[in-house]
mmCIF file of C-alpha atoms in Angstrom:
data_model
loop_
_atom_site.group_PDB
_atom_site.id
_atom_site.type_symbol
_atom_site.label_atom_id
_atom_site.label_comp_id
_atom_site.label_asym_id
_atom_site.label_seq_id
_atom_site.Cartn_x
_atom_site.Cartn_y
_atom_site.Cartn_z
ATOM 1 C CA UNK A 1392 36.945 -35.005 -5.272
ATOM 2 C CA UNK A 1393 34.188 -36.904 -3.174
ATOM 3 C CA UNK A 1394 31.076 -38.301 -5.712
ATOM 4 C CA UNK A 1395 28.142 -35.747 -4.588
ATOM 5 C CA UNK A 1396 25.447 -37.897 -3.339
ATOM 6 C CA UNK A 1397 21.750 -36.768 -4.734
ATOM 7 C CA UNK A 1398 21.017 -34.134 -2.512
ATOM 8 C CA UNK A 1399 24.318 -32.126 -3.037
ATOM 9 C CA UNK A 1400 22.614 -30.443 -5.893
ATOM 10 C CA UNK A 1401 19.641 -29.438 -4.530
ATOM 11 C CA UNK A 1402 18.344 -25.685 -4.451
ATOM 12 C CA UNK A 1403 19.637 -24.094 -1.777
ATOM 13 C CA UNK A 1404 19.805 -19.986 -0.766
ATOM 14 C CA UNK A 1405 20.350 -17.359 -3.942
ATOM 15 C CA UNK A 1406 22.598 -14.893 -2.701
ATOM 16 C CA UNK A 1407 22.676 -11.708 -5.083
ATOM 17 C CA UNK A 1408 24.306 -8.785 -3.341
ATOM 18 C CA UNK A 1409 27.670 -9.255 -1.536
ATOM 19 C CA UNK A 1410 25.818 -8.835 2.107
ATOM 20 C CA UNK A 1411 23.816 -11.902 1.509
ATOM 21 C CA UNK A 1412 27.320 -13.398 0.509
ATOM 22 C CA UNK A 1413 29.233 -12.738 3.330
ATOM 23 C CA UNK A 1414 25.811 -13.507 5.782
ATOM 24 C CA UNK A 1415 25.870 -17.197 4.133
ATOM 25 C CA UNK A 1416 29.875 -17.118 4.927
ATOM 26 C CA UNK A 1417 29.008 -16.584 8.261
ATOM 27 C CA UNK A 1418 26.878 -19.012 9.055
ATOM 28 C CA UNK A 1419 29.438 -21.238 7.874
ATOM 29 C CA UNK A 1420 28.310 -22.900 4.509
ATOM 30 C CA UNK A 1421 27.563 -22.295 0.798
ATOM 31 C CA UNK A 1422 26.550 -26.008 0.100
ATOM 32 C CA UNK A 1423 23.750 -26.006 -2.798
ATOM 33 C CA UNK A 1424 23.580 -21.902 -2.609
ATOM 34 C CA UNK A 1425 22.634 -20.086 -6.227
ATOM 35 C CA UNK A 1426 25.272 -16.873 -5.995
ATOM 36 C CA UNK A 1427 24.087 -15.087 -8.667
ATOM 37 C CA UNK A 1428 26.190 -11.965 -11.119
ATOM 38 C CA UNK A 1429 28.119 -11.288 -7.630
ATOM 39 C CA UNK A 1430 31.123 -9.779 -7.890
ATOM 40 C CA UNK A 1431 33.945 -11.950 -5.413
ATOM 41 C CA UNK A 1432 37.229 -10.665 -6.210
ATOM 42 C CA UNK A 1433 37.646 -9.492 -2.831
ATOM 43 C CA UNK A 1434 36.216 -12.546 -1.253
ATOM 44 C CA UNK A 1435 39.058 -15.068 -2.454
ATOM 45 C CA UNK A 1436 40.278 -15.916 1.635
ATOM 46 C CA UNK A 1437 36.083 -16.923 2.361
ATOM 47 C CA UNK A 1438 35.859 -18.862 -1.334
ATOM 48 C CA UNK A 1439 38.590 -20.823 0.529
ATOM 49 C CA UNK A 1440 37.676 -21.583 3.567
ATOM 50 C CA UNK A 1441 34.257 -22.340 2.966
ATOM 51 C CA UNK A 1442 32.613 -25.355 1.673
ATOM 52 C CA UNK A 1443 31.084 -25.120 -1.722
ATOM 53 C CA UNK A 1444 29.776 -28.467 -2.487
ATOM 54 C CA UNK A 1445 26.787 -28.278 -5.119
ATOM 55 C CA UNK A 1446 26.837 -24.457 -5.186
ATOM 56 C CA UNK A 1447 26.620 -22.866 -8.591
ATOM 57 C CA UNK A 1448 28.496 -19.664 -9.223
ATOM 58 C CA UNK A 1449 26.494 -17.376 -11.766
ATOM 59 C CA UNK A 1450 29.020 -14.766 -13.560
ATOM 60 C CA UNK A 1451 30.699 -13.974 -10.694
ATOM 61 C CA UNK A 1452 33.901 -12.071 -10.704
ATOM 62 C CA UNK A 1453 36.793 -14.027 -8.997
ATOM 63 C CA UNK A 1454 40.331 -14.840 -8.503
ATOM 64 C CA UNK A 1455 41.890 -17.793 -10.333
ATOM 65 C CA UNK A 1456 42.875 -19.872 -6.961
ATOM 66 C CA UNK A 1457 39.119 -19.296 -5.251
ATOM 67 C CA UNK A 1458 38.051 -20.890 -8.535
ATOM 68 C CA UNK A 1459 40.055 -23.658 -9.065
ATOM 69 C CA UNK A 1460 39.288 -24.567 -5.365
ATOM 70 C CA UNK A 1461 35.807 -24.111 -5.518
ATOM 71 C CA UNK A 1462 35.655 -26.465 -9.049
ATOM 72 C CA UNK A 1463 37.509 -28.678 -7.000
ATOM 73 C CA UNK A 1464 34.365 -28.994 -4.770
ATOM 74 C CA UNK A 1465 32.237 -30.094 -7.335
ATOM 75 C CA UNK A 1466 30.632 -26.244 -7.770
ATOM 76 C CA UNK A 1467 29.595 -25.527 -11.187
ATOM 77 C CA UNK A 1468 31.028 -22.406 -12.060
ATOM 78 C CA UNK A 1469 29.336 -19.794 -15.487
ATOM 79 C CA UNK A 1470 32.117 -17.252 -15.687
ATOM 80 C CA UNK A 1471 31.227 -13.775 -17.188
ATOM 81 C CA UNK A 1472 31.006 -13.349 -20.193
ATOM 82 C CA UNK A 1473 33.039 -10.008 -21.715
ATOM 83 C CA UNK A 1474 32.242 -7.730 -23.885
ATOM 84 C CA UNK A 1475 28.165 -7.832 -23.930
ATOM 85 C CA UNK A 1476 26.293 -4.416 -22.772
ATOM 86 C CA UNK A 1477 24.182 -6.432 -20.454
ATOM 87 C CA UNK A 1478 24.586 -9.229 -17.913
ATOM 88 C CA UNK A 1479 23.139 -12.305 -19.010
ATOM 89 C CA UNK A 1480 23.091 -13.653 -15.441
ATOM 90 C CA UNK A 1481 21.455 -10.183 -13.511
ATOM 91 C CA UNK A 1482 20.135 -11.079 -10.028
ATOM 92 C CA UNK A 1483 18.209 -7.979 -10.075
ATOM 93 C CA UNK A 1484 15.634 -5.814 -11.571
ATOM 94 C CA UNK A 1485 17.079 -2.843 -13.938
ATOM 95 C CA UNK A 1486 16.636 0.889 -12.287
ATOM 96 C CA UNK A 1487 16.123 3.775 -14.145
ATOM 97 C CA UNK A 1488 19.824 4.848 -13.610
ATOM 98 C CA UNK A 1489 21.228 1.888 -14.692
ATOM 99 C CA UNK A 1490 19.664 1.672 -17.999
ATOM 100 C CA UNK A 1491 20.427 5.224 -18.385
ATOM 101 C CA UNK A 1492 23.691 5.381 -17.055
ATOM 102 C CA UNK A 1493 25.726 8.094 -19.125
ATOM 103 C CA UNK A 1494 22.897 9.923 -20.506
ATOM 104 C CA UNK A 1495 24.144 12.726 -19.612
ATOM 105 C CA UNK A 1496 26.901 12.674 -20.344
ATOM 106 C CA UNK A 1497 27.058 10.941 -23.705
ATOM 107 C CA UNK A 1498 23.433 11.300 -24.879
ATOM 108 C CA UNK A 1499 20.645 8.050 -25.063
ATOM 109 C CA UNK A 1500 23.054 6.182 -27.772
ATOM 110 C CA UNK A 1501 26.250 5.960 -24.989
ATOM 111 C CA UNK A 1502 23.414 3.943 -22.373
ATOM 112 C CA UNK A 1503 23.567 0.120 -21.489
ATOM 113 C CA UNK A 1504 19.705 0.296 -22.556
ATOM 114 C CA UNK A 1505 20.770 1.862 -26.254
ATOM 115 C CA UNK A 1506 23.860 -0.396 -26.643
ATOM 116 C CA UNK A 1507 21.818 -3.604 -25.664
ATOM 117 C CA UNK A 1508 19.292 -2.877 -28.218
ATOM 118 C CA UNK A 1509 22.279 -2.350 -30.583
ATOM 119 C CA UNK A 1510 23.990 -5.928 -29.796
ATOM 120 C CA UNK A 1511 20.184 -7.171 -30.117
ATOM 121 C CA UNK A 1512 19.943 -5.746 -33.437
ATOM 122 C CA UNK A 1513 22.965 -7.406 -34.172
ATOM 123 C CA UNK A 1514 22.409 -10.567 -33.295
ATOM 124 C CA UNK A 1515 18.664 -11.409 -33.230
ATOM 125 C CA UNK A 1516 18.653 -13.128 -36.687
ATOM 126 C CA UNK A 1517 22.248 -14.037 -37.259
ATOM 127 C CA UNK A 1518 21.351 -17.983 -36.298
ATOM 128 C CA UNK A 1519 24.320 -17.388 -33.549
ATOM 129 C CA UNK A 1520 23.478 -19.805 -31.052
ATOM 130 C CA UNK A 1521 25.479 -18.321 -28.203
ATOM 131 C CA UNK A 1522 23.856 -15.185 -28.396
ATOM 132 C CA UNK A 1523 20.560 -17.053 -28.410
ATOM 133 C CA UNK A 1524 21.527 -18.715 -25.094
ATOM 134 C CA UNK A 1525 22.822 -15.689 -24.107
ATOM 135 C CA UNK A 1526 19.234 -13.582 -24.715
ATOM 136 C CA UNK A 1527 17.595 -16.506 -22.815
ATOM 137 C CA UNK A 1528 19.835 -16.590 -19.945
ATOM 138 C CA UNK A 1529 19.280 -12.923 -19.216
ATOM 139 C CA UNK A 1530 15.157 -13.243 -19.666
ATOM 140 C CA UNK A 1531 15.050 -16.082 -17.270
ATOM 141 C CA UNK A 1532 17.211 -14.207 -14.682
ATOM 142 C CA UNK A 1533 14.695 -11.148 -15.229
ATOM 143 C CA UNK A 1534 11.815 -13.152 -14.869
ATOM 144 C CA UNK A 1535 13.131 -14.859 -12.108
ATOM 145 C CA UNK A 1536 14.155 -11.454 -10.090
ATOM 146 C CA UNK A 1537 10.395 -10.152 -11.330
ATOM 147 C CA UNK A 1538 8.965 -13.173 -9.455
ATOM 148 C CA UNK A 1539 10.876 -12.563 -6.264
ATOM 149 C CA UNK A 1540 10.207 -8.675 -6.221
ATOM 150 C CA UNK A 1541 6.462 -8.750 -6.544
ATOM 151 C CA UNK A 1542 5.664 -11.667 -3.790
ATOM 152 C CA UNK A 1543 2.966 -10.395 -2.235
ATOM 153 C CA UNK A 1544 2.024 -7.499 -3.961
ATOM 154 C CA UNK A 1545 -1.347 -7.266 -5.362
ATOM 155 C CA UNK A 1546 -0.436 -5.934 -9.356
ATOM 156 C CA UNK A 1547 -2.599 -3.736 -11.772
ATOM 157 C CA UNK A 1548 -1.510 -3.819 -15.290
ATOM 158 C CA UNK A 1549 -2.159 -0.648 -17.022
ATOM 159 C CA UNK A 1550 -1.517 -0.930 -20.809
ATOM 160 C CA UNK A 1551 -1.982 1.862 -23.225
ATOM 161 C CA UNK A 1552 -0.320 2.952 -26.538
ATOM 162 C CA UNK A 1553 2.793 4.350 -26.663
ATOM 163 C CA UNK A 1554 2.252 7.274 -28.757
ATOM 164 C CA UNK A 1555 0.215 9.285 -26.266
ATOM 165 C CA UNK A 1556 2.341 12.683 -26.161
ATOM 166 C CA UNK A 1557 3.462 14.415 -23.011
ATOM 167 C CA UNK A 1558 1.252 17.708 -22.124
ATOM 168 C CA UNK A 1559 -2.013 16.060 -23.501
ATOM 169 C CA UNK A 1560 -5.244 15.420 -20.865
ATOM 170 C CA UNK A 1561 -4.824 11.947 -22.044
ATOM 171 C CA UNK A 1562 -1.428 11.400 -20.591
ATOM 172 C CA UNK A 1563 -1.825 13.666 -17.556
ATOM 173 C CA UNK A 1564 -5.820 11.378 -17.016
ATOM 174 C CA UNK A 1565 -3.516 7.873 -17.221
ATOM 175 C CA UNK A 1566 -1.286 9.689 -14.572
ATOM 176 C CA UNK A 1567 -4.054 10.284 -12.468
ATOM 177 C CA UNK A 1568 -5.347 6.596 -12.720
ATOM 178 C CA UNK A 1569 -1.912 5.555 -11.845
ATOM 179 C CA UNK A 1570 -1.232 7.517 -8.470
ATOM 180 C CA UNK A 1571 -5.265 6.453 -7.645
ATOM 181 C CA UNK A 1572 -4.403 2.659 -7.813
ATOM 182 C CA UNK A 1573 -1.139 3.313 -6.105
ATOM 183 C CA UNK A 1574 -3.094 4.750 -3.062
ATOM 184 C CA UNK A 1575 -5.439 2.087 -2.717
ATOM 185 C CA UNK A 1576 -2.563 0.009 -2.019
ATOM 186 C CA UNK A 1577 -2.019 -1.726 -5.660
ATOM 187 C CA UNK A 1578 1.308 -2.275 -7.192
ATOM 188 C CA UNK A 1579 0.651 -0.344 -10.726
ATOM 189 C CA UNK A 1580 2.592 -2.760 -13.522
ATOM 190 C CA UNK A 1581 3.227 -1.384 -17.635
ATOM 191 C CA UNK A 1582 4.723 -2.330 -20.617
ATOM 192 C CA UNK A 1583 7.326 0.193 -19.512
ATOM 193 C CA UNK A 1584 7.659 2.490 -23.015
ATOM 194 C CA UNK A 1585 6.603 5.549 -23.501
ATOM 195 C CA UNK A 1586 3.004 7.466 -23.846
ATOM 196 C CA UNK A 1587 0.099 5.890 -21.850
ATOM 197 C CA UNK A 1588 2.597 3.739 -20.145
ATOM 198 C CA UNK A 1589 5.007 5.943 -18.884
ATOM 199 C CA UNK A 1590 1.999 8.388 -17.700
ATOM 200 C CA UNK A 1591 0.610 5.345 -15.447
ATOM 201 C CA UNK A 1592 4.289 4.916 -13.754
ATOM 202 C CA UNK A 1593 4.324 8.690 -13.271
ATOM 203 C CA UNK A 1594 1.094 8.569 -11.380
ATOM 204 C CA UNK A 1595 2.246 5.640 -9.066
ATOM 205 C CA UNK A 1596 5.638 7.586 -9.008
ATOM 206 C CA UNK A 1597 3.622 10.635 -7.777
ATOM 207 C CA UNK A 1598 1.539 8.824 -5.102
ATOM 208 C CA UNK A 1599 2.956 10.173 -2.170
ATOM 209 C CA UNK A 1600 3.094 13.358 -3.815
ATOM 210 C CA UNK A 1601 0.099 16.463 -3.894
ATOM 211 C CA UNK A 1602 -1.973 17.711 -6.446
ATOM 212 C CA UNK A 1603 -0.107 20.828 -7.468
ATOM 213 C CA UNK A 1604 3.227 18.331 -7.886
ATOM 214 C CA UNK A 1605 1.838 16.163 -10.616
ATOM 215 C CA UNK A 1606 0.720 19.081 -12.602
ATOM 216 C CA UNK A 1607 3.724 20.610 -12.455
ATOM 217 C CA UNK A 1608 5.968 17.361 -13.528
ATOM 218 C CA UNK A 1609 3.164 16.979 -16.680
ATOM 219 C CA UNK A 1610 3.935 20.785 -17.782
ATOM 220 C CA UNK A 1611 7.802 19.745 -17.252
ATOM 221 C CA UNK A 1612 7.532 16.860 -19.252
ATOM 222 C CA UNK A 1613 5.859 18.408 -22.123
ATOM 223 C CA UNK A 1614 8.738 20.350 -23.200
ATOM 224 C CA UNK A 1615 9.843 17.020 -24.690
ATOM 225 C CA UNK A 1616 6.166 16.190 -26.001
ATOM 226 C CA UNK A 1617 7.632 12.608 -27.647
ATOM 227 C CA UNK A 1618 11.063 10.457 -27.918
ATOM 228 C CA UNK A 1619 11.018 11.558 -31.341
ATOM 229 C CA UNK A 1620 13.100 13.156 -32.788
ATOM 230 C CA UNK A 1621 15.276 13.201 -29.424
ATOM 231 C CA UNK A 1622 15.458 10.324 -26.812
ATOM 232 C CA UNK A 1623 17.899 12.119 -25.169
ATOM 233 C CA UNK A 1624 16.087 15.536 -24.492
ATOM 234 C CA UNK A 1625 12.658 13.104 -23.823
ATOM 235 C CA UNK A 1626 14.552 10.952 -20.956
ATOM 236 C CA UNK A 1627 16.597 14.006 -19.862
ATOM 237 C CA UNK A 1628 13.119 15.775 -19.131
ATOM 238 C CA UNK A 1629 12.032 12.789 -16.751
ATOM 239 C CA UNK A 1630 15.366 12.784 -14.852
ATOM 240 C CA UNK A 1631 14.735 16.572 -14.547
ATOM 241 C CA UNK A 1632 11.137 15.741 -13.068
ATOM 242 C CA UNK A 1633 13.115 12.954 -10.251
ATOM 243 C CA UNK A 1634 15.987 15.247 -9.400
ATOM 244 C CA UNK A 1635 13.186 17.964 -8.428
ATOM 245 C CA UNK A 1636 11.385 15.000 -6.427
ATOM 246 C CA UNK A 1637 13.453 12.623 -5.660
ATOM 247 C CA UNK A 1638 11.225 10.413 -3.522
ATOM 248 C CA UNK A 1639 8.726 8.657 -5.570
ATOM 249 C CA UNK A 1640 5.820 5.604 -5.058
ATOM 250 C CA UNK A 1641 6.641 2.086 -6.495
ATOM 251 C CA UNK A 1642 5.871 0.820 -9.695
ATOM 252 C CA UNK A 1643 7.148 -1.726 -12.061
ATOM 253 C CA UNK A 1644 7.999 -1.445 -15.581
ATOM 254 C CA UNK A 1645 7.958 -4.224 -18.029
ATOM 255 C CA UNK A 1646 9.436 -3.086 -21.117
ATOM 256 C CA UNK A 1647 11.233 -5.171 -24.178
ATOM 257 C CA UNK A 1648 14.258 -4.563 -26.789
ATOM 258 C CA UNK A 1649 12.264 -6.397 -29.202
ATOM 259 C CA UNK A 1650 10.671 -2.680 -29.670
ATOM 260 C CA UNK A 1651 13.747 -0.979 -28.896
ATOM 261 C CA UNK A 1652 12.804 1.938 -30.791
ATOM 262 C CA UNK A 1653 10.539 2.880 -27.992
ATOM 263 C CA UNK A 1654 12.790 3.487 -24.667
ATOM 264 C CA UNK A 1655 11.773 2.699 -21.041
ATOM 265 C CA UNK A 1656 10.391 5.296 -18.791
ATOM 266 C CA UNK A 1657 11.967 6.542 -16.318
ATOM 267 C CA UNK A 1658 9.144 6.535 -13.144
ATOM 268 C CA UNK A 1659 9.164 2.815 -12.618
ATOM 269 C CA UNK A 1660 11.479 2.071 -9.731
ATOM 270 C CA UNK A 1661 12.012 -1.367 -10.668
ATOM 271 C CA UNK A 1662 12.315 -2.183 -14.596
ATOM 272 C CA UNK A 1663 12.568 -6.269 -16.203
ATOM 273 C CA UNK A 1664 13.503 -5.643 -19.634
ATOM 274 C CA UNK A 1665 13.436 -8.342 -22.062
ATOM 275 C CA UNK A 1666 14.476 -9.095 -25.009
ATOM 276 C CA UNK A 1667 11.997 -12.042 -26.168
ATOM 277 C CA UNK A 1668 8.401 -10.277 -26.473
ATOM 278 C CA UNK A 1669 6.422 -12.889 -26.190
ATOM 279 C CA UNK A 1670 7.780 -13.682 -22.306
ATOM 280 C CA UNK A 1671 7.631 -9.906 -21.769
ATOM 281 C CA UNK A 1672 3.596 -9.651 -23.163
ATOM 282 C CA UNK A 1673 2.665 -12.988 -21.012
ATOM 283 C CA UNK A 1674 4.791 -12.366 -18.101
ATOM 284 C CA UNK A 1675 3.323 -8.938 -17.754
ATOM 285 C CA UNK A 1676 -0.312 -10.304 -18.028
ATOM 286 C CA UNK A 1677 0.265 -13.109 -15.632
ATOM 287 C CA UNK A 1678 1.463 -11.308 -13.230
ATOM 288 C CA UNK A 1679 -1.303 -8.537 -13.297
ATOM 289 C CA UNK A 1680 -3.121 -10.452 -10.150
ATOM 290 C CA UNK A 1681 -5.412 -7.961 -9.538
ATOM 291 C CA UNK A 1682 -6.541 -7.374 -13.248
ATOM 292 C CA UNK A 1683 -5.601 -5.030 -16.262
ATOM 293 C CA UNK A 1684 -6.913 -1.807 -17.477
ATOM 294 C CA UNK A 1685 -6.695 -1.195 -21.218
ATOM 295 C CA UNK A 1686 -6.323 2.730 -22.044
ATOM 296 C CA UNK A 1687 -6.812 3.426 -25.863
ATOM 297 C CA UNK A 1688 -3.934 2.389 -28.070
ATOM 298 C CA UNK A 1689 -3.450 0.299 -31.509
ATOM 299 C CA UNK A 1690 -2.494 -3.104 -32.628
ATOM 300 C CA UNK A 1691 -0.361 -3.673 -29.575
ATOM 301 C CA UNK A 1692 -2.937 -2.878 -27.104
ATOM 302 C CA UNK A 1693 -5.530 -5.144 -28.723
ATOM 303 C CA UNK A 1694 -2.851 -7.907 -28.631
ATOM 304 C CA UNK A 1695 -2.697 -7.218 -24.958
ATOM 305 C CA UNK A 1696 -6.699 -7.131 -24.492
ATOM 306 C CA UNK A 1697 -6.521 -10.968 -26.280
ATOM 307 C CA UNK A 1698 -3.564 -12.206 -25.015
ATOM 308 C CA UNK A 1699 -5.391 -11.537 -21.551
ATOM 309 C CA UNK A 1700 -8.581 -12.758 -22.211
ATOM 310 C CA UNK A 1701 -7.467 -15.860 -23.498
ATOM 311 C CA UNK A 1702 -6.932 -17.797 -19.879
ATOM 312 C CA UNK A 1703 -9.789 -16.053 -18.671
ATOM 313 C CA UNK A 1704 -12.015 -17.762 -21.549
ATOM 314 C CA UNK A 1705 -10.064 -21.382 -20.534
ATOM 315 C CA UNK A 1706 -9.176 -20.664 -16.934
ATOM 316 C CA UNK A 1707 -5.775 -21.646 -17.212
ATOM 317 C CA UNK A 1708 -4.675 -19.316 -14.447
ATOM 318 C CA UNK A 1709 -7.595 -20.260 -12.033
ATOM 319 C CA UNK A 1710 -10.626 -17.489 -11.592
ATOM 320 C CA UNK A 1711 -10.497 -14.576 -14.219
ATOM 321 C CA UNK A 1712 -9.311 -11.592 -13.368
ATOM 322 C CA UNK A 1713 -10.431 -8.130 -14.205
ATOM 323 C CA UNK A 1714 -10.380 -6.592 -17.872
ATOM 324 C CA UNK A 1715 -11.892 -2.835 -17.436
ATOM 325 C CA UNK A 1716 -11.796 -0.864 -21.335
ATOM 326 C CA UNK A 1717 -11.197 2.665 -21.065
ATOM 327 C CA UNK A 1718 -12.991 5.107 -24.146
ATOM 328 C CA UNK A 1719 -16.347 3.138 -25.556
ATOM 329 C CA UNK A 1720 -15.879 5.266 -28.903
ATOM 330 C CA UNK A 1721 -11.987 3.865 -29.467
ATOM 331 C CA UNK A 1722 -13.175 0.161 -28.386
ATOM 332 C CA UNK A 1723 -16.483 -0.108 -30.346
ATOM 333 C CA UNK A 1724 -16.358 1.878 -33.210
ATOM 334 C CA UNK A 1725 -12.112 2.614 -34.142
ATOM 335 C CA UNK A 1726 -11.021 -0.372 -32.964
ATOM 336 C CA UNK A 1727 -13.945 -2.627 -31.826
ATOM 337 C CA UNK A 1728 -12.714 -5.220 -29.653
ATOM 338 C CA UNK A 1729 -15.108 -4.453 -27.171
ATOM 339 C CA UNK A 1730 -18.169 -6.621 -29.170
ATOM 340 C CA UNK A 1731 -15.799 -9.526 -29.517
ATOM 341 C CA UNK A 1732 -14.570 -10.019 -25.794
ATOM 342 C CA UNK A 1733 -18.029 -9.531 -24.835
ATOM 343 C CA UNK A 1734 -18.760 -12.120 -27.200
ATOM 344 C CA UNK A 1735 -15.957 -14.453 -25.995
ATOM 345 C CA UNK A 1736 -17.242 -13.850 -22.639
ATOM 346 C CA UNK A 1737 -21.324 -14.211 -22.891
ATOM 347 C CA UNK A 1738 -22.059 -17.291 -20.430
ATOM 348 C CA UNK A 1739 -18.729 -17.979 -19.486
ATOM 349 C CA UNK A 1740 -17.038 -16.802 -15.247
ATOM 350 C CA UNK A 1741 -15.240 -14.477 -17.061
ATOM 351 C CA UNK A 1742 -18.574 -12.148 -18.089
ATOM 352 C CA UNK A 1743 -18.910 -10.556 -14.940
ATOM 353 C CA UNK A 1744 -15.214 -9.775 -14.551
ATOM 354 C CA UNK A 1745 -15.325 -7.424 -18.027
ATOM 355 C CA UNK A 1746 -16.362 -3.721 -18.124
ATOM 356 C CA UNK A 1747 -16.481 -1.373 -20.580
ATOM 357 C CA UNK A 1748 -16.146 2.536 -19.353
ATOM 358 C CA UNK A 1749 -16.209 5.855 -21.137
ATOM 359 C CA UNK A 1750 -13.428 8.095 -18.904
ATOM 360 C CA UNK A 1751 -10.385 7.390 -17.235
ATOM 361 C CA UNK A 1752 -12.187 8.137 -14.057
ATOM 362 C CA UNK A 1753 -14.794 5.610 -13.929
ATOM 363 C CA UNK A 1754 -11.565 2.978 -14.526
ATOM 364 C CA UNK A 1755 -10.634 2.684 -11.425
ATOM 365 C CA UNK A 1756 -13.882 2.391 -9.849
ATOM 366 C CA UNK A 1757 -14.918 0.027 -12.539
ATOM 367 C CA UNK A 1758 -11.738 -1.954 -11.272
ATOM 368 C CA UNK A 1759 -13.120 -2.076 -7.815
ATOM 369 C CA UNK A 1760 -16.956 -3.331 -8.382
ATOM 370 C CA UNK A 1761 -15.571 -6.316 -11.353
ATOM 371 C CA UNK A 1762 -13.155 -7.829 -7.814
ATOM 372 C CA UNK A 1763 -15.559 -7.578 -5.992
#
């Protein structure tokens, strides 16, 4: 084997559906290309004719000859690894179906999504340090595949608490703010569980949608009013809700298995699941461009409200961005973390990018005036 000079290695193209495969076979190299959870069993007659120098292969399927050839040219090669309910090396953002898969069929506990948070259960505190490396590989692929679906797109977190039940004017008033910042053209971004947050993906789900068809998928969905007792009837009633209207707006979910007692919604189009929190909570505010809006909720909605207003008080991420409170009685007087991020922000840039509002309504508006 020739020694790779220092540029072999380089970054080159990530290929992560078989098209972009066989387009990079085409034009006649893979030198330095990332091909990422791509399954090349059928490929083995390309593997061989084309020049892999540098290129790493990320848990892709493939025949024993292709690889030895392709080690041969100095590729690095991660085979898959069997027997896990997820793939540590994912190119791509979950869907709805494929966390889901077999719900029907088996009921919530037969899903990838239930059997990950099983192995997670598992292994989270066993000190196994393959299964560490393993959780990390897969939240670093997500993240990654996050990154490269949202270039461009100007994001709106929404958070809220989870416990908001189906059928209530609370859940269908996040809906509402959640097809309203989908038509003015922002990318609407949640924690992905249930309650406030899956209301906010069924609004941007329902953009495109009328009046008359969001009311009616809020009465559907409150025959299963909560994911407890039964995440199986609760997820089966949002399936029910996309098989009647199958088109829907984009959102993105951001949920984690670290709460894996809470299951992901099923109106977000494009879902990174995590299984470390902490990247989920700061990846989620990062990436909320275009600023947040806080909806009631408990302890992990005031972790939120700090967690963002942290690099808005230091500027770590540049300018602030927009924190609008939704419900002055829940923010001052239940939970009163209004007084304190006012505090925080009194003579700082961040003070006139803060608002505190009474309704749902006046959120998105709110949103609006604080960018400016």
């Amino acid at each position: 084997m020739d020694i790779p000079d220092e540029n072999t290695y380089a970054p080159g193209v990530e290929i992560e559906t078989l098209a972009a495969f066989d387009q990079a076979v085409a034009a006649g190299t893979l030198v330095g290309h990332r091909v990422q959870s791509v399954d090349l069993t059928d490929r083995g007659e390309a593997l061989l004719a084309t020049d892999t120098r540098g290129a790493v292969f990320l848990g892709c399927r493939m025949g024993s000859r292709a690889e030895e050839k392709i080690r041969a040219d100095g590729a690095f090669v991660f085979p898959p690894v069997p027997g896990l309910p997820f793939d540590p090396y994912r190119g791509l953002l979950y869907t709805p179906g494929a966390l889901y898969e077999g719900l029907a069929e088996g009921g919530y506990e037969a899903t990838p999504d239930a059997r990950a948070y099983d192995w997670f259960q598992r292994t989270r505190s066993d000190g196994d340090v393959f299964a560490s490396m393993l959780r990390a590989l897969h939240d670093d692929a997500v993240s990654d595949a996050l990154d490269e679906h949202l270039v461009g797109a100007r994001v709106v977190g929404v958070m809220g608490g989870h416990a908001l039940a189906r059928g209530s004017e609370a859940f269908r008033g996040a809906a509402r703010l959640g097809r309203e910042l989908t038509r003015s053209g922002l990318t609407v971004a949640t924690g992905g569980g249930p309650g406030a947050m899956e209301a906010a993906n069924l609004g941007a789900y329902a953009a495109e949608h009328s009046d008359a068809m969001l009311l009616k998928a809020c009465e559907l969905l409150a025959e299963a009013p909560s994911f407890d007792p039964s995440v199986t009837d609760w997820a089966k009633a949002a399936f029910a809700v996309r098989e009647r209207w199958p088109e829907g707006g984009a959102s993105v979910a951001i949920p984690t298995w670290f709460y894996g007692h809470e299951p992901p919604n099923a109106f977000a189009d494009h879902i990174a699941k995590y299984f470390t929190n902490a990247l989920r909570e700061d990846g989620l505010l990062a990436r909320s461009t275009a600023g947040v809006i806080f909806l009631p909720g408990a302890a992990g909605t005031v972790q939120e409200i700090f967690d963002d207003a942290t690099p808005n008080y230091y500027g770590s991420r540049g300018e602030p961005t927009p924190m609008v409170l939704v419900g002055r009685e829940h923010w001052t007087r239940k939970l009163p973390a209004w007084p304190l991020l006012s505090a925080l922000a009194a003579d700082r840039p961040m003070e006139s990018r803060i608002a505190l509002v009474d309704t749902v309504e006046e959120a998105a508006p709110a949103l609006a005036r604080l960018t400016g």
